[in-house]
PDB file of C-alpha atoms in Angstrom:
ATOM      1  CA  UNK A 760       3.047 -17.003  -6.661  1.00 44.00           C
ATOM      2  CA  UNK A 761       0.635 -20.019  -7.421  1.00 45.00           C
ATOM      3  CA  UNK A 762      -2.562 -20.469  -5.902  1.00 49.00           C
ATOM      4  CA  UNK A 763      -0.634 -23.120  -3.378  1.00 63.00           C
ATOM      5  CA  UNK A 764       1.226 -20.450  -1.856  1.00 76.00           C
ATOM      6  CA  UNK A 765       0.381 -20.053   1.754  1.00 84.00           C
ATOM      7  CA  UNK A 766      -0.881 -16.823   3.221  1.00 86.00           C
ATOM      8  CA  UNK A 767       1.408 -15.250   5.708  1.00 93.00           C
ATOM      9  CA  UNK A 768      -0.351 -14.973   9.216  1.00 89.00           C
ATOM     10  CA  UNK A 769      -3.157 -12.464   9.473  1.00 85.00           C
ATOM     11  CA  UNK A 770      -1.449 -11.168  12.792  1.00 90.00           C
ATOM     12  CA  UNK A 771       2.649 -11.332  13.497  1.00 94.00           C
ATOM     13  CA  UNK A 772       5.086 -10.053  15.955  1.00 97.00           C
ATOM     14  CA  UNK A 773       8.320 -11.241  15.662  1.00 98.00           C
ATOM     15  CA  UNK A 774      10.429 -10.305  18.239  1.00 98.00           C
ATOM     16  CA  UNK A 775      14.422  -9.853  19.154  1.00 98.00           C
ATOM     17  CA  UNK A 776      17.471  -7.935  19.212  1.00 98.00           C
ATOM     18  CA  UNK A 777      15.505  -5.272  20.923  1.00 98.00           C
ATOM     19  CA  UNK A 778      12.945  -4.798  18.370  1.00 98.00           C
ATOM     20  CA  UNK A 779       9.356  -5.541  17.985  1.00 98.00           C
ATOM     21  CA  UNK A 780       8.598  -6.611  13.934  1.00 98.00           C
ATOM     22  CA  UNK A 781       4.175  -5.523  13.665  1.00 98.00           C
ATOM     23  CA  UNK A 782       2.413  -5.202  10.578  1.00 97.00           C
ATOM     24  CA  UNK A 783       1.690  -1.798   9.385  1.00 97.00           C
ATOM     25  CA  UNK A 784      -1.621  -0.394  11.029  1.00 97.00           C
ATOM     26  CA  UNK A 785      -4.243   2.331  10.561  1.00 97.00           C
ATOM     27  CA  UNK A 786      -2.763   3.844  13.110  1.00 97.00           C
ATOM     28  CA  UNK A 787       0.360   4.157  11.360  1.00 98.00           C
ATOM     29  CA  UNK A 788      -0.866   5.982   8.585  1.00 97.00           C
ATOM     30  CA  UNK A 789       0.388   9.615   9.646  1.00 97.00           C
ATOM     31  CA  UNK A 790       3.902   8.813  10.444  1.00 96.00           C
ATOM     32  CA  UNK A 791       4.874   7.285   7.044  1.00 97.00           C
ATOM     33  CA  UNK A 792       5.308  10.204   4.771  1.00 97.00           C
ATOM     34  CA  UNK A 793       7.792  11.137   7.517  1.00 95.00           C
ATOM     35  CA  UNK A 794       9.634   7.418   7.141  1.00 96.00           C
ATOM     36  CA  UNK A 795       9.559   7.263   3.761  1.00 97.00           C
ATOM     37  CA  UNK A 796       9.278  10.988   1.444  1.00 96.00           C
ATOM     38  CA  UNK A 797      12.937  11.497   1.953  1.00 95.00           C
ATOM     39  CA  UNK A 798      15.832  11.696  -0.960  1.00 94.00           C
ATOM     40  CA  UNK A 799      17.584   8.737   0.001  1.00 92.00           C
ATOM     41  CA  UNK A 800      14.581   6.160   0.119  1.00 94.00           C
ATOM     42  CA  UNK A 801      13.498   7.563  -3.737  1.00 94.00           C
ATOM     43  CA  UNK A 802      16.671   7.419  -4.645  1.00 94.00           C
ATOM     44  CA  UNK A 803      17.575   3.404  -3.465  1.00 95.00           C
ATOM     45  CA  UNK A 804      14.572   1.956  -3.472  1.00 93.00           C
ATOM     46  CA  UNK A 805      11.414   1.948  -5.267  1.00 92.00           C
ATOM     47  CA  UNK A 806       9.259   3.005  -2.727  1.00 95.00           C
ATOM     48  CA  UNK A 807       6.735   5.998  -4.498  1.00 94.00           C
ATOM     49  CA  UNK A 808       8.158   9.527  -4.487  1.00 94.00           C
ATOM     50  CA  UNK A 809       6.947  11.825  -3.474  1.00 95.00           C
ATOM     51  CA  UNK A 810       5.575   9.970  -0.310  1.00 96.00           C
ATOM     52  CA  UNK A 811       2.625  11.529   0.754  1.00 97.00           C
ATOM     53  CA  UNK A 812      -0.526  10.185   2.863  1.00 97.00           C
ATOM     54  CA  UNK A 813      -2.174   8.761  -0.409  1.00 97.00           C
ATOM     55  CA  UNK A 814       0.820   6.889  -0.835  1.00 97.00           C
ATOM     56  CA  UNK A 815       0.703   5.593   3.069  1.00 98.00           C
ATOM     57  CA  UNK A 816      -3.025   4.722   2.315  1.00 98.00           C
ATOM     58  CA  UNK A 817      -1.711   2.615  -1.075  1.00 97.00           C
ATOM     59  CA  UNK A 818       0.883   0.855   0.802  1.00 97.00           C
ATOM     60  CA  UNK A 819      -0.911  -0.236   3.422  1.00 97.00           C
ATOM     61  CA  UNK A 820      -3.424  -1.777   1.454  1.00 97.00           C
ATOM     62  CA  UNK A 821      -0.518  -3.208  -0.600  1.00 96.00           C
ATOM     63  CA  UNK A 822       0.867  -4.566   2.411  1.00 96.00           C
ATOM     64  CA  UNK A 823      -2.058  -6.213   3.557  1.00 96.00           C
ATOM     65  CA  UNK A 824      -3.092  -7.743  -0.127  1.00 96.00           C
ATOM     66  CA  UNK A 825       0.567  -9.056  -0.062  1.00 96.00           C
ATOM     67  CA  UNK A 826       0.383 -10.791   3.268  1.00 96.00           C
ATOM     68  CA  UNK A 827      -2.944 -12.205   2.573  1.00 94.00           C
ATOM     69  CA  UNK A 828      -1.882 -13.451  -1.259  1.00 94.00           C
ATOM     70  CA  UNK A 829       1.533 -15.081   0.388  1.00 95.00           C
ATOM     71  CA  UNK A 830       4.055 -13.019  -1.740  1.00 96.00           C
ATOM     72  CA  UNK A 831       5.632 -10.848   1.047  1.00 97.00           C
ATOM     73  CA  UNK A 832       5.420  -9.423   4.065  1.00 97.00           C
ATOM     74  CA  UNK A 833       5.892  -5.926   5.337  1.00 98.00           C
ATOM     75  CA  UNK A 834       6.353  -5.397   8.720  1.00 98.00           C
ATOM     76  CA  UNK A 835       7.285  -1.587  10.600  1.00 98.00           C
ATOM     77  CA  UNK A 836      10.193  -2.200  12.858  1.00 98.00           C
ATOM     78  CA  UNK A 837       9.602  -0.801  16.213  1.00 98.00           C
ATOM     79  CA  UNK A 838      11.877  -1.140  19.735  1.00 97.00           C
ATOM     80  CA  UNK A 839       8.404  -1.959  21.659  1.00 96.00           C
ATOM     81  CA  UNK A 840       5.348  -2.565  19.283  1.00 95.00           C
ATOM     82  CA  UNK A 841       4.547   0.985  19.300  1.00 96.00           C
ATOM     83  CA  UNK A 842       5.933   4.002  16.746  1.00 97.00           C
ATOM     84  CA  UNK A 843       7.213   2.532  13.486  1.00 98.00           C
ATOM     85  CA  UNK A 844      10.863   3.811  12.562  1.00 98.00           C
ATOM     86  CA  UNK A 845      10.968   1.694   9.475  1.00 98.00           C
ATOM     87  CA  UNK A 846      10.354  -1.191   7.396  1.00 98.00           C
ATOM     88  CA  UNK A 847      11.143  -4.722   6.682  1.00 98.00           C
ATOM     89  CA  UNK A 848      10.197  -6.810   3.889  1.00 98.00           C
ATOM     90  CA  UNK A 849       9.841 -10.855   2.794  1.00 98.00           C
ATOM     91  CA  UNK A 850       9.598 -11.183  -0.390  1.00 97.00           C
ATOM     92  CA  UNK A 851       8.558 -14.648  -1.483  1.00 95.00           C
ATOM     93  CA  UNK A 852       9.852 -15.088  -5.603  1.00 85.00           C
ATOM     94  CA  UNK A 853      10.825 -17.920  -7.988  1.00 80.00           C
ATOM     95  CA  UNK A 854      14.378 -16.970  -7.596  1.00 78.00           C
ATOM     96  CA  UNK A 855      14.550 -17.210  -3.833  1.00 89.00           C
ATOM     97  CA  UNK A 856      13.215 -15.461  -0.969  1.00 97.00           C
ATOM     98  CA  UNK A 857      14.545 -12.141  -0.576  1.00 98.00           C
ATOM     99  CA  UNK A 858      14.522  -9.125   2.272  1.00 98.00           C
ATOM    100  CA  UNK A 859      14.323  -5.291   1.789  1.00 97.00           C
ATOM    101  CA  UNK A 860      14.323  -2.908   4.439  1.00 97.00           C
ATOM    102  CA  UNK A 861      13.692   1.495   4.736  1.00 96.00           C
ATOM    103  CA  UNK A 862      14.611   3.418   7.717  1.00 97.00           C
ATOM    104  CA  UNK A 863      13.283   6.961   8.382  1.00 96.00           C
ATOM    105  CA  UNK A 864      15.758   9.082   8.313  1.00 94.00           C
ATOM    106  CA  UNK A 865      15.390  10.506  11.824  1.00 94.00           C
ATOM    107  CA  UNK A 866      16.096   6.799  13.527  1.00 97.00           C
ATOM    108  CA  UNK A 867      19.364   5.974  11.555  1.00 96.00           C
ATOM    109  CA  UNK A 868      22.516   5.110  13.019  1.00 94.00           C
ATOM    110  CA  UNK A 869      21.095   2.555  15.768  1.00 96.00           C
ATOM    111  CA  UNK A 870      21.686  -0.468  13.869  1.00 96.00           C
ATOM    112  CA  UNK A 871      17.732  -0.240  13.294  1.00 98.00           C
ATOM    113  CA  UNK A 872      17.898  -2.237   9.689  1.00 98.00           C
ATOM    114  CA  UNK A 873      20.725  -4.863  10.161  1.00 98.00           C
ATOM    115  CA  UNK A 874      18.827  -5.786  13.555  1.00 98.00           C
ATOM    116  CA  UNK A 875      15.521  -6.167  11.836  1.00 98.00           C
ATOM    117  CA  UNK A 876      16.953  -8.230   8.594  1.00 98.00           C
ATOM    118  CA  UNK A 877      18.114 -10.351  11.360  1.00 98.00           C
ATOM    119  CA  UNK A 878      14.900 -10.747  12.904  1.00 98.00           C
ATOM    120  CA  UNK A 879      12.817 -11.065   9.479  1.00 98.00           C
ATOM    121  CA  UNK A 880      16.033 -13.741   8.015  1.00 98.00           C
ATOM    122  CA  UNK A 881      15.599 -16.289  11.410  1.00 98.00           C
ATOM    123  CA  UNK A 882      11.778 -15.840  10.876  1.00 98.00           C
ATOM    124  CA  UNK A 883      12.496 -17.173   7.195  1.00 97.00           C
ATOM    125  CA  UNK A 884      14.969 -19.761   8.260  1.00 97.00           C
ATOM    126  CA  UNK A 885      12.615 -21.051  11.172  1.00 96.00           C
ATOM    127  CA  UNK A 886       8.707 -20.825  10.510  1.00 95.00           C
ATOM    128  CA  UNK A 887       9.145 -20.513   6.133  1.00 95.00           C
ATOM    129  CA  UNK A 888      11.892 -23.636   5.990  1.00 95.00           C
ATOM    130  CA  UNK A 889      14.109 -21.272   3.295  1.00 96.00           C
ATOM    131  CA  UNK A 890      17.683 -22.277   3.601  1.00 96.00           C
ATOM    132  CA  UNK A 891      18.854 -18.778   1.920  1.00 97.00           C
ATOM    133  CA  UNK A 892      17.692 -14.966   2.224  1.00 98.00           C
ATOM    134  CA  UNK A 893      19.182 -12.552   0.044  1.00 98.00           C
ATOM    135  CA  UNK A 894      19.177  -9.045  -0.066  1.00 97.00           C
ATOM    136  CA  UNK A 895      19.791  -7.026  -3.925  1.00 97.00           C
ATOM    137  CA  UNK A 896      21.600  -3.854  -3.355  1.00 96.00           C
ATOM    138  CA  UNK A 897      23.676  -1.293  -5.503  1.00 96.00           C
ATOM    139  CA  UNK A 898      27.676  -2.021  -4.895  1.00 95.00           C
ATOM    140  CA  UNK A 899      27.158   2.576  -4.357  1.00 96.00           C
ATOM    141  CA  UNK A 900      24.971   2.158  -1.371  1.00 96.00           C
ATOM    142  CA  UNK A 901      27.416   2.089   1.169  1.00 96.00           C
ATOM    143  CA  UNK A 902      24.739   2.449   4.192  1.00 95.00           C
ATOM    144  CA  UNK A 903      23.146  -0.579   2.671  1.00 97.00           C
ATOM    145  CA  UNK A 904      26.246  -2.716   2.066  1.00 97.00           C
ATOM    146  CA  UNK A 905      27.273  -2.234   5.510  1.00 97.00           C
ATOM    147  CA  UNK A 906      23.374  -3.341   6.553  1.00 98.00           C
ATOM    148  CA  UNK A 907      24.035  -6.392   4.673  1.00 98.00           C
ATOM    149  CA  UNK A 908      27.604  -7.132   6.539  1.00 98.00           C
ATOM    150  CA  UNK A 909      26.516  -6.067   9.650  1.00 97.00           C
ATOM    151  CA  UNK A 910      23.673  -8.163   9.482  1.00 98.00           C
ATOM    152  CA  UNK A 911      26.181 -11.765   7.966  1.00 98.00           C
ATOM    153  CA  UNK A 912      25.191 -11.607   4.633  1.00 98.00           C
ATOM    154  CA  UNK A 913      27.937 -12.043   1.825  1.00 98.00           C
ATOM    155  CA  UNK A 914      28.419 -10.996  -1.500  1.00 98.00           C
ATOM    156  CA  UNK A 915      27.431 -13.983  -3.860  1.00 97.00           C
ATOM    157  CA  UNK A 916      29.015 -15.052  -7.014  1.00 97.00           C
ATOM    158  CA  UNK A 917      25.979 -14.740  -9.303  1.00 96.00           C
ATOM    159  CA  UNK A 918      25.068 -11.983 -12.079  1.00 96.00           C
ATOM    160  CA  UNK A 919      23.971  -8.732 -11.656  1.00 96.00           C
ATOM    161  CA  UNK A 920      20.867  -7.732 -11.582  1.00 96.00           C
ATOM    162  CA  UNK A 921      20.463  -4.686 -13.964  1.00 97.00           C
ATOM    163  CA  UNK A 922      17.389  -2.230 -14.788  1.00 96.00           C
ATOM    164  CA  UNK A 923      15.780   0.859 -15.047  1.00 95.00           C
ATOM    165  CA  UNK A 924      13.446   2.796 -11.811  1.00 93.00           C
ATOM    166  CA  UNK A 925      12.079   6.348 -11.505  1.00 92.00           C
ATOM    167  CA  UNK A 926      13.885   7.107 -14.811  1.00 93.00           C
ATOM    168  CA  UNK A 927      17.571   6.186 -13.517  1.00 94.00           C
ATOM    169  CA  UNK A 928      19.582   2.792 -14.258  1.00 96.00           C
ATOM    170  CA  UNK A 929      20.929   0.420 -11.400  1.00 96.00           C
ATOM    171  CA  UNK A 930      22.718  -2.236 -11.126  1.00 97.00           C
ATOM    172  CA  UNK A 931      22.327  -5.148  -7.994  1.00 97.00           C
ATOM    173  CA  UNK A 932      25.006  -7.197  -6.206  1.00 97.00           C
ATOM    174  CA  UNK A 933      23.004 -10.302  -4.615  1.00 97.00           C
ATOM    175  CA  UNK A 934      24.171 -10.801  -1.147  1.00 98.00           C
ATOM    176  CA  UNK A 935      22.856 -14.137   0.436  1.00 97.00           C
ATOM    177  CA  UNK A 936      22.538 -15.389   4.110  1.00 98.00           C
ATOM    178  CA  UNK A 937      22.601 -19.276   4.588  1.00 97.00           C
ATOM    179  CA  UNK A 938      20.485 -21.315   6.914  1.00 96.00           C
ATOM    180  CA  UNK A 939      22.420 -21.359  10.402  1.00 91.00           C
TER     181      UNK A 939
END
């Protein structure tokens, strides 16, 4: 992003549908190997596996050199501002602004993501002024296509998006939620 790009707030809580949206803390460091080294995150997304605490230590730091450069914001989802059970993500990017999201796998099944790509999408819509959010997802991921449906989004009529991570090929639908 250019130099003009504003910094996302230094502290945020965004709250609603029964969560609490915090950025990641210190505090958090121990409990993120247990979020994120699991088959199905390093399989779908290209969060670092194996996920160990080095990794927790890089992505926090990541997280916070993100926020402060204004290219994207990763928050842990929690019900009350306490234990993180995931992760969203704003991604600010020439082609739009888009949202990514990682559940541990021990607090799936609760509607955790769709809720929180709610949350982070009115937070775009509202304090960013973006009239569209998308999410990129592979047409195979059936827990995140239902995420995306679940959460409005529809399947837009645009190219796919194709390349290569951790040594596999993928291919991305674009799904896109509109300014209410």
């Amino acid at each position: 992003m250019s130099s003009a790009t504003p910094s996302f707030p230094e502290r945020i809580e965004l709250k609603g549908e029964g969560l609490v949206l915090r950025h990641w803390a210190e505090t958090d460091l121990a409990a993120m190997p247990e979020l994120f080294d699991h088959p199905d995150i390093a399989y779908w997304t290209p969060i670092v596996s194996p996920f160990d605490d080095e990794a927790a230590r890089t992505r926090l730091e990541r997280a916070r050199r993100m926020c402060a450069e204004g290219t994207a914001l990763l928050l842990a989802i929690t019900v009350d501002g306490g234990a993180a059970l995931g992760e969203v993500m704003l991604k600010r990017a020439p082609e739009g602004t888009e949202l990514g999201y990682a559940v541990g796998p021990a607090h799936r099944g609760q509607g955790l993501a769709a809720r929180a790509v709610r949350v982070m999408a009115s937070y775009a819509f509202e304090e960013l002024g973006v009239d569209q959010v998308i999410l990129e997802l592979e047409a195979e991921n059936a827990s995140s296509v239902g995420v995306a449906t679940r959460a409005g989004f529809r399947l837009l009529d645009v190219p796919l998006i194709t390349g290569e991570e951790k040594g596999r090929p993928y291919v991305l639908q674009t799904w896109g939620l509109e300014r209410p």
